[in-house]
């Protein structure tokens, strides 16, 4: 395992910069998650580190060594591809053994078998080891791809949405397993996901990408509680953070340049005993909790309500904001 | 069948607009319309494929000769017995085997190698691809005639090139006139003409392998050789086998090119099965006998192709 660093990395495809001037250091043994909408440059970042794309500007360092010009084979990275990339004519076992059978590694066959058996059991694919890679479901293929990476002990694991095609139960289980393995091995990991639970629970730090730029890098807590802009604030939180124009809360003391007020659902308290400007528009029951959709003038606001709430559609309520966040006209954070 | 529902909706539409069409169409059931469309093709197929085949099978059990009138006698399996004991026939089968095996071997290796190079997308690969494909687009008659000139000992470019490269006197050998060279002369022409075809199919195979599989292999530290052996070759194998199948069937019944180049000569060294067949049928006029031979060839090709297709399916499912 090693420290991996991108230094002022830029990669262009034609005119568009898939990533622009990204600097990111993943410390030895650290688990960094990349967040961002589709097309933000997450995959490109991983590919640049793996050496599957060459940088236009900047550098890649693995373990302190400059590797920008080196072939992927020399960089000692393991990659879980978004589109699985299994070897279709090989069995699951042979797929997982493929990297270990490289002549440069010379791993004895019985050791290969031992580690494959162990990892296959963990990923629940031990009964599929003799299957052809093409005769698997999407979720099984994805787990084989993860297994093919985990049998190795590379400088860094690069994982591109590795749990995206699994069902909720399996995803939760593997999330814990992956995190455990990463911690046990002290593995360096750069991990792309759209799933905020994965991001929040697995990451040591989260990096948020916006059109190829790294706009914020910090612990999950920092990203959640202290976002640098509305773009970051809307990445995490389910339901999404409420963004409202300042004029809706004339009595709230705000910094002068603030245009938008952001309040997470759990920080939006309802005062039932006062008549207020907000009206209950809709109540959504999600089993363990319920979402309260309110309308305030022409804005809709979502908040959480307990089970005991006796609110009904049409009721008027007052709102109380805790720990509001302020953003200026461009969506940048302003601090009081 | 889907076509049926399509027809119905057309009929429905027709009902809404001009009447006469609707009335005419309405007179037929869905099945009737289906047969109306398929019928002509089936009749044509029966007339030019199935009927001649059955007729040939019938003739192969008679002593019929197309240039003589007179009584046609049923001779049982005598034609077949004679063929299987005829040394000339076996010589022809040997000549065919030599031609088929060598053309396939060389065309496959060369074709795949060329496809592999072109797939690497070097500068100007489009131009070279087009150039390489030219021979395949010529008519066999043209190819046969101009290779005859190329093989001319006095004026031919081929002999000139060989003598230039090796120092052998260019009039000292005749590609088409010598027993030891003629079988190779026809192999060379077929390779020249049909390697591009094999290349094209192999290229389709190579292009069907997604890039990301090579990327995974590269990250997994597979050397270029290991990538070739464990990815490129197995994944393009179904395509290679398909090319071999097409070329095999085609060359098993090769006639035009060889007939133009050597007409089976010198002696009968390049007399492949189809030329023997033509001679028996239209020079000796032993129609019954040649029908039997045609049936034997047909069964042989059909059987081999079937076995081969089974193997191909196995490879594809691997
Ligand atoms: N090979 C390529 N050629 C041209 N443009 C590319 C190429 N690869 C990526 N891009 C562009 O670079 C940008 C970033 O792509 P990237 O694949 O990194 O996105 P991503 O964040 O992984 O998205 P997703 O969540 O959909 O996987 C996109 O605008 C994409 O169109
Ligand atoms: Mg991606």
Short mmCIF file of C-alpha atoms and ligand atoms in Angstrom, two decimals, chain A residues 42-44 82 160-161 192, ligand 2:
data_model
loop_
_atom_site.label_atom_id
_atom_site.label_comp_id
_atom_site.label_asym_id
_atom_site.label_seq_id
_atom_site.Cartn_x
_atom_site.Cartn_y
_atom_site.Cartn_z
CA UNK A 42 -14.83 10.55 -11.60
CA UNK A 43 -13.96 7.69 -13.92
CA UNK A 44 -11.39 9.83 -15.69
CA UNK A 82 -17.71 0.51 -14.06
CA UNK A 160 -15.64 2.70 -9.96
CA UNK A 161 -19.15 2.32 -8.54
CA UNK A 192 -16.46 6.29 -6.80
MG1 LIG C 2 -17.86 6.87 -14.58
#
